[in-house]
Amino acid sequence: MSDMPALAAADPEIHELILQETRRQDEYIRLIPSENYASEAVMEATGSILNNKYSEGYPGRRYYEGQEYIDRIETIAIERAKALFGVSHANVQPYSGSPANQAVYLALVKPGETVMGLGLPFGGHLTHGWGVNFSGIHYDSAQYEVDPETHLVDLDRVETLARKVRPKMIMCGGTAYPRIWDFEGFARIAEAVGAVLVADIAHIAGLVAAGAHPTPFPHASIATTTTHKTLRGPRGGMILSDGTHAKEIDRAVFPGLQGGPHNHTTAAIAVALREAATDDFKRYAHQVVANAKALAEKLNERGFRLVSGGTDNHLILIDVTPRGINGKPAAKALHAAGIECNYNTVPFDPRKPFDPSGIRIGTPSITSRGMTEKEMPQIADWIDRAVSVANDEQALVRIRREIAEFCRGFPAPGIRV
Ligand code: DSN
């Protein structure tokens, strides 16, 4: 990122806060599994003059003039998305993951009809039918849970529920599920009950693109995703599909739900998709998983209780209560020590979401900085120490200094300090 001289002159207050956030992102070990560092190229496209243009409609069918370059940019983004994920239809206009999911509901289900998704407390997402969200308010939502012992999705239970409620649509995928999704198994259930299978791959899109997690296609007919998590693009969303519902999906995004697409984001998505098609990115995505497995192993050795015992993807969910601390104070202590994560419920959590039993961590950001399995014992050690000295401010500050020094050895993409 440049020094932003125009911003410094026009609004020193905001300029200074952005610089401070830049330093924070540089000096912290960032373990929130939905975050990453976008490349400088992605950031340049995001901050470009494409911000200035309105383009309601789709390439070749717009409601505003002056689309000769925008049409080409959006077409390139669409074609790259189709090629990367091996699908015949892509919509790159959703503003993010929730609007992408909302558009799919609008395309496929009428208010009051039945949908099924993984419950939020078990690693699903708000938009998968949770009560306070539009998906639980406007639709008849049936939520499946993970197995109480293994904390894995149990397809027998999913099938029993599906046969009982006969949903129009089944969502799979989640935000705090550390294991592989059996898309083929879900597809068998969806077919048996006549439901459309939708895979929300927001968290794992980069892993899917690189072959580090199985692809939902051709099992699911639709996949939704954000573009800024493991995919490492700008903040945005996409809907990928086998084409069966292409017209309904496009109509649902615009004019059903949104107005003009964010053209600067569309261009940055195109750049990120080009990056994601490289061998470098494939290595990156496999390293994300290798790092998560190595970190999980080291945390296990230090007595942390990992949900499902470990991980197959980029994220680790930890019940920290056996360490004599709850999720929120643990996350706050880690933050004071220079490690960023989020507190999170664990399956069947007896505690409330705002003060739960767990923390959620992941490796996309640290892997973007070039960290490998070699660094994971050290990170596990800092997590262990910070949780042990959670009430000792001075001890936490000492860890933060060590971490800031350590981070200097791993320059973050997109950040020049
Ligand atoms: N907020 C995202 C996450 O952190 O997983 C999901 O929407």
Coordinates of C-alpha atoms and ligand atoms in Angstrom, one line a residue:
M1 CA 0.0 0.0 0.0
S2 CA 1.3 3.5 -0.9
D3 CA 1.8 6.3 1.6
M4 CA -1.5 7.8 0.5
P5 CA -0.3 11.4 0.3
A6 CA -3.7 12.8 -0.9
L7 CA -5.5 11.2 1.9
A8 CA -2.9 12.4 4.4
A9 CA -3.6 16.0 3.2
A10 CA -7.4 15.7 2.9
D11 CA -8.1 13.8 6.1
P12 CA -5.2 13.3 8.4
E13 CA -7.4 11.6 11.1
I14 CA -8.5 8.8 8.8
H15 CA -5.1 8.6 7.2
E16 CA -3.5 8.1 10.6
L17 CA -6.0 5.4 11.6
I18 CA -5.3 3.5 8.4
L19 CA -1.6 3.7 9.1
Q20 CA -2.1 2.4 12.6
E21 CA -4.3 -0.5 11.3
T22 CA -1.6 -1.2 8.7
R23 CA 1.0 -1.5 11.5
R24 CA -1.3 -3.7 13.5
Q25 CA -1.9 -6.1 10.5
D26 CA 1.9 -6.2 10.1
E27 CA 2.9 -6.8 13.7
Y28 CA 0.2 -9.3 14.7
I29 CA 0.0 -13.0 14.1
R30 CA -3.4 -12.9 12.4
L31 CA -5.3 -16.2 12.9
I32 CA -8.9 -15.3 12.2
P33 CA -9.6 -18.0 9.6
S34 CA -11.9 -15.8 7.4
E35 CA -9.2 -13.1 7.0
N36 CA -6.2 -12.9 4.8
Y37 CA -3.8 -10.4 3.1
A38 CA -4.8 -9.5 -0.5
S39 CA -1.9 -8.9 -2.9
E40 CA -0.8 -5.4 -3.8
A41 CA -2.2 -6.0 -7.3
V42 CA -5.7 -6.8 -5.8
M43 CA -5.5 -3.8 -3.6
E44 CA -4.6 -1.5 -6.6
A45 CA -7.6 -2.7 -8.5
T46 CA -9.9 -2.3 -5.5
G47 CA -8.7 1.3 -5.0
S48 CA -9.0 2.1 -8.7
I49 CA -11.2 4.6 -10.6
L50 CA -13.7 1.8 -11.4
N51 CA -15.2 3.0 -8.1
N52 CA -16.7 5.9 -10.1
K53 CA -18.9 3.9 -12.5
Y54 CA -22.5 2.7 -12.4
S55 CA -23.2 -0.5 -14.4
E56 CA -26.6 -1.9 -13.5
G57 CA -27.3 -5.0 -15.6
Y58 CA -24.9 -7.5 -17.0
P59 CA -22.2 -7.4 -19.8
G60 CA -23.9 -6.3 -23.1
R61 CA -27.2 -5.6 -21.2
R62 CA -26.7 -2.5 -19.1
Y63 CA -28.9 0.4 -18.1
Y64 CA -26.2 3.0 -18.3
E65 CA -23.9 4.0 -21.1
G66 CA -20.1 4.0 -21.1
Q67 CA -19.6 0.3 -20.4
E68 CA -17.1 -0.6 -23.0
Y69 CA -14.3 -1.4 -20.5
I70 CA -16.5 -2.4 -17.6
D71 CA -18.2 -5.1 -19.7
R72 CA -14.8 -6.5 -20.7
I73 CA -13.6 -6.5 -17.0
E74 CA -16.8 -8.3 -15.8
T75 CA -16.6 -10.8 -18.6
I76 CA -13.0 -11.6 -17.8
A77 CA -13.9 -12.1 -14.1
I78 CA -16.8 -14.4 -15.1
E79 CA -14.7 -16.5 -17.5
R80 CA -11.8 -16.8 -15.0
A81 CA -14.3 -17.9 -12.3
K82 CA -15.8 -20.5 -14.6
A83 CA -12.4 -21.9 -15.6
L84 CA -11.0 -22.0 -12.1
F85 CA -14.0 -23.8 -10.6
G86 CA -14.9 -25.8 -13.7
V87 CA -18.5 -24.5 -13.9
S88 CA -20.6 -23.2 -16.8
H89 CA -22.1 -20.2 -15.0
A90 CA -20.7 -17.6 -12.6
N91 CA -22.2 -14.4 -11.2
V92 CA -19.5 -12.1 -9.8
Q93 CA -21.7 -9.3 -8.6
P94 CA -22.8 -10.3 -5.1
Y95 CA -21.5 -7.7 -2.6
S96 CA -20.3 -10.5 -0.3
G97 CA -21.2 -13.9 1.0
S98 CA -24.5 -13.1 2.8
P99 CA -25.9 -11.3 -0.3
A100 CA -24.8 -14.2 -2.5
N101 CA -26.7 -16.6 -0.2
Q102 CA -29.7 -14.3 -0.1
A103 CA -29.8 -14.2 -3.9
V104 CA -29.8 -18.0 -4.0
Y105 CA -32.8 -18.2 -1.7
L106 CA -34.6 -15.6 -3.8
A107 CA -33.9 -17.6 -6.9
L108 CA -34.9 -21.0 -5.6
V109 CA -37.3 -20.8 -2.6
K110 CA -40.5 -19.0 -1.9
P111 CA -41.0 -17.5 1.6
G112 CA -42.5 -20.1 3.9
E113 CA -40.9 -23.0 2.0
T114 CA -38.6 -25.4 3.8
V115 CA -34.8 -25.1 3.7
M116 CA -32.1 -27.0 5.6
G117 CA -28.7 -26.0 6.8
L118 CA -26.1 -26.6 9.5
G119 CA -27.0 -24.8 12.7
L120 CA -24.9 -21.8 13.6
P121 CA -23.8 -23.3 17.0
F122 CA -22.4 -26.3 15.1
G123 CA -20.3 -24.3 12.6
G124 CA -22.9 -23.2 10.1
H125 CA -23.6 -19.6 9.1
L126 CA -26.4 -17.1 9.9
T127 CA -27.7 -17.3 6.4
H128 CA -28.1 -21.1 6.5
G129 CA -31.4 -20.7 8.3
W130 CA -30.6 -19.3 11.7
G131 CA -33.6 -17.7 13.5
V132 CA -32.5 -14.1 13.7
N133 CA -31.4 -14.0 10.0
F134 CA -33.7 -13.4 7.0
S135 CA -33.1 -17.1 6.2
G136 CA -34.7 -18.2 9.4
I137 CA -37.3 -15.5 9.5
H138 CA -38.8 -15.8 6.0
Y139 CA -38.3 -19.5 5.4
D140 CA -39.3 -22.6 7.3
S141 CA -35.8 -23.6 8.5
A142 CA -34.7 -27.0 9.6
Q143 CA -31.2 -27.1 11.1
Y144 CA -29.0 -30.2 11.3
E145 CA -26.4 -30.6 14.0
V146 CA -23.0 -32.4 14.2
D147 CA -22.6 -35.7 16.1
P148 CA -22.4 -35.0 19.9
E149 CA -19.4 -37.3 20.3
T150 CA -17.3 -36.8 17.2
H151 CA -18.4 -33.3 16.3
L152 CA -18.6 -34.4 12.6
V153 CA -21.5 -33.9 10.3
D154 CA -23.4 -37.2 10.4
L155 CA -25.0 -37.9 7.0
D156 CA -27.4 -40.4 8.4
R157 CA -28.9 -37.7 10.7
V158 CA -29.0 -35.2 7.8
E159 CA -30.9 -37.8 5.7
T160 CA -33.3 -38.6 8.5
L161 CA -34.1 -34.9 8.9
A162 CA -34.3 -34.3 5.1
R163 CA -36.8 -37.2 4.6
K164 CA -38.9 -35.8 7.5
V165 CA -39.0 -32.1 6.4
R166 CA -38.6 -32.5 2.6
P167 CA -36.7 -29.2 2.0
K168 CA -36.6 -27.4 -1.3
M169 CA -33.0 -26.6 -0.7
I170 CA -30.2 -28.0 1.4
M171 CA -27.2 -25.9 2.3
C172 CA -23.9 -27.5 3.2
G173 CA -20.7 -25.7 4.2
G174 CA -20.0 -23.5 7.2
T175 CA -17.8 -21.1 9.0
A176 CA -16.4 -23.1 11.9
Y177 CA -16.3 -26.7 10.6
P178 CA -12.7 -28.0 10.6
R179 CA -13.3 -31.1 8.5
I180 CA -13.8 -32.1 4.8
W181 CA -17.4 -31.7 3.4
D182 CA -18.7 -34.8 1.8
F183 CA -20.5 -33.1 -1.1
E184 CA -21.2 -36.4 -2.9
G185 CA -23.0 -37.7 0.2
F186 CA -25.0 -34.5 0.5
A187 CA -25.9 -34.7 -3.2
R188 CA -27.4 -38.3 -2.7
I189 CA -29.6 -37.0 0.1
A190 CA -30.7 -33.9 -1.9
E191 CA -31.6 -36.1 -4.9
A192 CA -33.5 -38.5 -2.7
V193 CA -35.8 -35.7 -1.4
G194 CA -35.9 -33.6 -4.5
A195 CA -33.9 -30.7 -3.0
V196 CA -31.4 -28.4 -4.7
L197 CA -28.0 -28.8 -3.1
V198 CA -26.2 -25.5 -2.4
A199 CA -22.6 -25.5 -1.1
D200 CA -21.4 -22.4 0.7
I201 CA -17.7 -22.6 0.1
A202 CA -16.9 -19.1 1.4
H203 CA -14.2 -20.4 3.8
I204 CA -12.6 -23.0 1.6
A205 CA -12.9 -21.5 -1.9
G206 CA -9.1 -21.0 -2.2
L207 CA -8.6 -24.6 -1.0
V208 CA -11.1 -25.9 -3.5
A209 CA -9.6 -23.9 -6.4
A210 CA -6.2 -25.4 -5.6
G211 CA -7.4 -28.9 -5.1
A212 CA -6.6 -28.8 -1.3
H213 CA -10.3 -29.6 -0.5
P214 CA -12.7 -31.6 -2.8
T215 CA -14.8 -29.5 -5.1
P216 CA -18.5 -29.3 -4.7
F217 CA -19.0 -29.8 -8.4
P218 CA -20.6 -31.7 -10.0
H219 CA -22.4 -32.8 -6.8
A220 CA -23.9 -29.5 -5.9
S221 CA -25.7 -27.5 -8.6
I222 CA -24.8 -24.2 -6.9
A223 CA -21.9 -22.9 -4.8
T224 CA -21.7 -19.5 -3.1
T225 CA -18.6 -17.9 -1.9
T226 CA -16.9 -14.8 -0.6
T227 CA -13.8 -13.8 -2.5
H228 CA -11.6 -12.5 0.4
K229 CA -11.0 -15.5 2.6
T230 CA -8.7 -18.4 1.4
L231 CA -9.3 -17.1 -2.1
R232 CA -7.3 -13.9 -1.1
G233 CA -9.2 -11.4 -3.3
P234 CA -11.1 -8.2 -2.5
R235 CA -14.2 -8.3 -0.2
G236 CA -16.9 -9.6 -2.5
G237 CA -19.0 -12.6 -3.4
M238 CA -19.7 -15.0 -6.2
I239 CA -22.3 -17.5 -7.2
L240 CA -21.0 -20.5 -9.2
S241 CA -23.4 -23.0 -10.8
D242 CA -23.8 -25.8 -13.2
G243 CA -26.1 -23.5 -15.2
T244 CA -29.4 -25.2 -14.3
H245 CA -30.6 -22.1 -12.4
A246 CA -28.4 -19.5 -14.1
K247 CA -31.3 -17.3 -15.2
E248 CA -33.0 -17.3 -11.9
I249 CA -29.7 -16.6 -10.1
D250 CA -28.8 -13.7 -12.3
R251 CA -32.3 -12.2 -12.0
A252 CA -32.1 -12.6 -8.2
V253 CA -28.8 -10.8 -7.9
F254 CA -30.0 -8.0 -10.2
P255 CA -32.6 -6.6 -10.2
G256 CA -33.9 -8.9 -7.4
L257 CA -31.6 -7.9 -4.6
Q258 CA -28.8 -5.5 -5.6
G259 CA -28.3 -2.3 -7.7
G260 CA -25.1 -1.5 -9.5
P261 CA -22.2 -4.0 -9.2
H262 CA -19.0 -2.7 -7.5
N263 CA -16.9 -2.6 -10.6
H264 CA -13.6 -1.9 -8.6
T265 CA -14.4 -5.1 -6.7
T266 CA -15.2 -7.0 -9.9
A267 CA -11.8 -6.1 -11.4
A268 CA -10.0 -7.1 -8.2
I269 CA -11.9 -10.4 -8.2
A270 CA -10.6 -11.0 -11.8
V271 CA -7.0 -10.3 -10.6
A272 CA -7.4 -12.6 -7.6
L273 CA -8.8 -15.4 -9.9
R274 CA -5.8 -15.0 -12.2
E275 CA -3.5 -15.3 -9.1
A276 CA -5.5 -18.3 -7.9
A277 CA -4.9 -20.2 -11.1
T278 CA -1.1 -20.2 -10.7
D279 CA 1.1 -22.9 -9.3
D280 CA 2.2 -20.5 -6.6
F281 CA -1.3 -20.3 -5.3
K282 CA -1.7 -24.1 -5.4
R283 CA 1.4 -24.4 -3.2
Y284 CA 0.0 -21.7 -1.0
A285 CA -3.4 -23.4 -0.5
H286 CA -1.8 -26.8 0.3
Q287 CA 0.6 -25.0 2.7
V288 CA -2.4 -23.5 4.5
V289 CA -3.7 -27.0 5.2
A290 CA -0.3 -28.3 6.2
N291 CA 0.2 -25.4 8.6
A292 CA -3.2 -25.9 10.2
K293 CA -2.5 -29.6 10.7
A294 CA 0.9 -28.8 12.2
L295 CA -0.5 -26.1 14.5
A296 CA -3.3 -28.4 15.6
E297 CA -0.8 -31.2 16.5
K298 CA 1.3 -28.8 18.6
L299 CA -1.8 -27.4 20.3
N300 CA -3.0 -31.0 21.1
E301 CA 0.4 -31.7 22.6
R302 CA -0.1 -28.7 24.9
G303 CA -3.4 -29.9 26.2
F304 CA -5.8 -27.9 24.2
R305 CA -9.1 -29.6 23.4
L306 CA -9.7 -29.4 19.7
V307 CA -13.2 -29.8 18.3
S308 CA -13.3 -33.0 16.3
G309 CA -9.7 -33.6 17.5
G310 CA -8.0 -31.7 14.7
T311 CA -8.4 -30.3 11.3
D312 CA -8.5 -31.2 7.6
N313 CA -8.7 -27.6 6.3
H314 CA -7.6 -24.1 7.3
L315 CA -9.3 -23.7 10.6
I316 CA -9.1 -25.0 14.2
L317 CA -11.9 -24.7 16.7
I318 CA -10.7 -25.0 20.3
D319 CA -12.6 -25.5 23.5
V320 CA -10.4 -23.6 25.9
T321 CA -12.4 -24.2 29.1
P322 CA -10.3 -27.2 30.2
R323 CA -7.5 -24.6 30.5
G324 CA -9.5 -22.8 33.1
I325 CA -10.5 -19.9 30.9
N326 CA -13.5 -19.1 28.7
G327 CA -13.3 -18.1 25.0
K328 CA -13.7 -14.4 25.3
P329 CA -11.0 -13.7 27.9
A330 CA -8.8 -16.1 26.0
A331 CA -9.3 -14.2 22.8
K332 CA -8.7 -10.9 24.6
A333 CA -5.5 -12.2 26.2
L334 CA -4.2 -13.5 22.9
H335 CA -4.9 -10.1 21.3
A336 CA -3.0 -8.4 24.0
A337 CA -0.1 -10.8 23.3
G338 CA -0.2 -10.0 19.5
I339 CA -2.3 -12.9 18.3
E340 CA -5.6 -12.1 16.6
C341 CA -8.4 -14.7 16.8
N342 CA -12.1 -14.7 17.5
Y343 CA -14.1 -16.2 20.4
N344 CA -16.5 -18.8 19.2
T345 CA -19.1 -21.3 20.4
V346 CA -18.2 -24.9 20.3
P347 CA -20.8 -27.7 19.4
F348 CA -23.3 -28.1 22.3
D349 CA -21.7 -25.1 24.1
P350 CA -23.4 -24.6 27.5
R351 CA -22.2 -21.0 27.3
K352 CA -23.7 -18.0 25.3
P353 CA -22.3 -16.8 21.9
F354 CA -21.1 -13.5 23.4
D355 CA -19.1 -15.4 26.1
P356 CA -18.6 -18.9 24.7
S357 CA -16.3 -21.7 25.5
G358 CA -14.1 -21.6 22.4
I359 CA -11.8 -19.7 20.1
R360 CA -11.5 -20.1 16.4
I361 CA -8.1 -19.8 14.6
G362 CA -6.8 -20.5 11.1
T363 CA -3.8 -20.3 8.9
P364 CA -4.7 -18.4 5.7
S365 CA -3.0 -15.1 6.7
I366 CA 0.2 -16.5 8.3
T367 CA 0.7 -18.7 5.3
S368 CA 0.4 -15.7 3.0
R369 CA 3.3 -14.3 4.9
G370 CA 5.4 -17.3 4.0
M371 CA 5.2 -19.2 7.3
T372 CA 5.4 -23.0 7.1
E373 CA 5.3 -26.0 9.5
K374 CA 8.6 -24.8 10.9
E375 CA 7.0 -21.8 12.6
M376 CA 3.9 -23.6 14.0
P377 CA 5.6 -24.9 17.2
Q378 CA 6.6 -21.4 18.1
I379 CA 3.1 -20.0 17.4
A380 CA 1.5 -22.9 19.5
D381 CA 3.9 -22.0 22.2
W382 CA 2.9 -18.3 22.2
I383 CA -0.8 -19.3 22.3
D384 CA -0.1 -21.6 25.2
R385 CA 1.9 -19.0 27.1
A386 CA -0.7 -16.2 26.5
V387 CA -3.6 -18.3 27.7
S388 CA -1.5 -19.3 30.8
V389 CA -0.8 -15.7 31.7
A390 CA -4.1 -14.2 30.6
N391 CA -4.3 -11.9 33.7
D392 CA -0.7 -10.7 33.6
E393 CA -0.6 -7.6 31.4
Q394 CA 3.1 -7.3 31.6
A395 CA 3.7 -10.9 30.5
L396 CA 1.3 -10.4 27.6
V397 CA 3.1 -7.3 26.5
R398 CA 6.4 -9.2 26.6
I399 CA 4.9 -11.8 24.2
R400 CA 3.6 -9.1 22.0
R401 CA 7.1 -7.6 21.6
E402 CA 8.5 -11.0 20.7
I403 CA 5.8 -11.5 18.1
A404 CA 6.2 -8.1 16.5
E405 CA 10.0 -8.9 16.1
F406 CA 9.1 -12.3 14.7
C407 CA 6.6 -10.8 12.2
R408 CA 9.3 -8.5 10.8
G409 CA 10.8 -11.7 9.2
F410 CA 7.6 -12.4 7.3
P411 CA 6.6 -9.4 5.2
A412 CA 2.8 -9.4 4.6
P413 CA 1.6 -9.2 1.0
G414 CA 0.0 -5.8 0.1
I415 CA 1.6 -4.1 3.1
R416 CA 4.6 -1.7 3.0
V417 CA 5.5 -0.4 6.4
Ligands
DSN1 N1 -17.8 -13.6 9.2 C1 -17.4 -14.7 8.5 C2 -16.5 -15.5 9.3 O1 -15.7 -15.0 10.1 O2 -16.4 -16.8 9.2 C3 -18.5 -15.5 8.0 O3 -19.4 -14.7 7.4

